[in-house]
Each structure stands twice: as structure tokens, then as C-alpha cells.
Amino acid sequence: MNKQDVWERKGIKIKCLQYLIDNNEKIRVIEKLFSV
């Protein structure tokens, strides 16, 4: 395992986390729209 490979894996994890957070925000907006 070289350092570049480790950083690439960390980058992928961070992108996945950002994607999940973005989806959670969208879901909350949709829930607010439907709860009205």
C-alpha cells in the first residue's frame, strides 16, 4: 500500500459521504414539501 493509493481511497470515501449528505438534504426538502 503506497501513500497515493491510501489517499485515493480516502478521497472516494469523502466523495461518498458528500453524496450521502447531499441526498439527505434533498430528502429533507422533499419531506417538507409533502408534509405541508
Coordinates of N, CA and C in Angstrom, one line a residue, residues 15-29:
K15 N -16.0 11.5 -1.0 CA -17.0 11.7 -2.1 C -18.3 11.0 -1.8
C16 N -18.2 9.8 -1.3 CA -19.4 9.0 -0.9 C -20.1 9.7 0.2
L17 N -19.4 10.2 1.2 CA -20.0 10.9 2.3 C -20.7 12.1 1.8
Q18 N -20.1 12.9 1.0 CA -20.7 14.1 0.4 C -21.9 13.8 -0.3
Y19 N -21.9 12.7 -1.1 CA -23.0 12.3 -1.9 C -24.2 11.9 -1.0
L20 N -23.9 11.2 0.1 CA -25.0 10.8 1.0 C -25.6 12.0 1.7
I21 N -24.7 13.0 2.1 CA -25.2 14.2 2.8 C -26.1 15.0 1.8
D22 N -25.6 15.1 0.6 CA -26.5 15.8 -0.4 C -27.8 15.2 -0.6
N23 N -27.8 13.8 -0.6 CA -29.1 13.1 -0.7 C -30.0 13.3 0.5
N24 N -29.4 13.3 1.7 CA -30.2 13.6 2.9 C -30.8 15.0 2.9
E25 N -30.1 16.0 2.4 CA -30.6 17.3 2.3 C -31.8 17.3 1.3
K26 N -31.7 16.6 0.2 CA -32.8 16.6 -0.8 C -34.0 15.9 -0.2
I27 N -33.7 14.8 0.5 CA -34.9 14.1 1.1 C -35.6 14.9 2.1
R28 N -34.8 15.7 2.9 CA -35.5 16.6 3.9 C -36.3 17.6 3.2
V29 N -35.8 18.2 2.1 CA -36.6 19.2 1.4 C -37.9 18.6 0.8

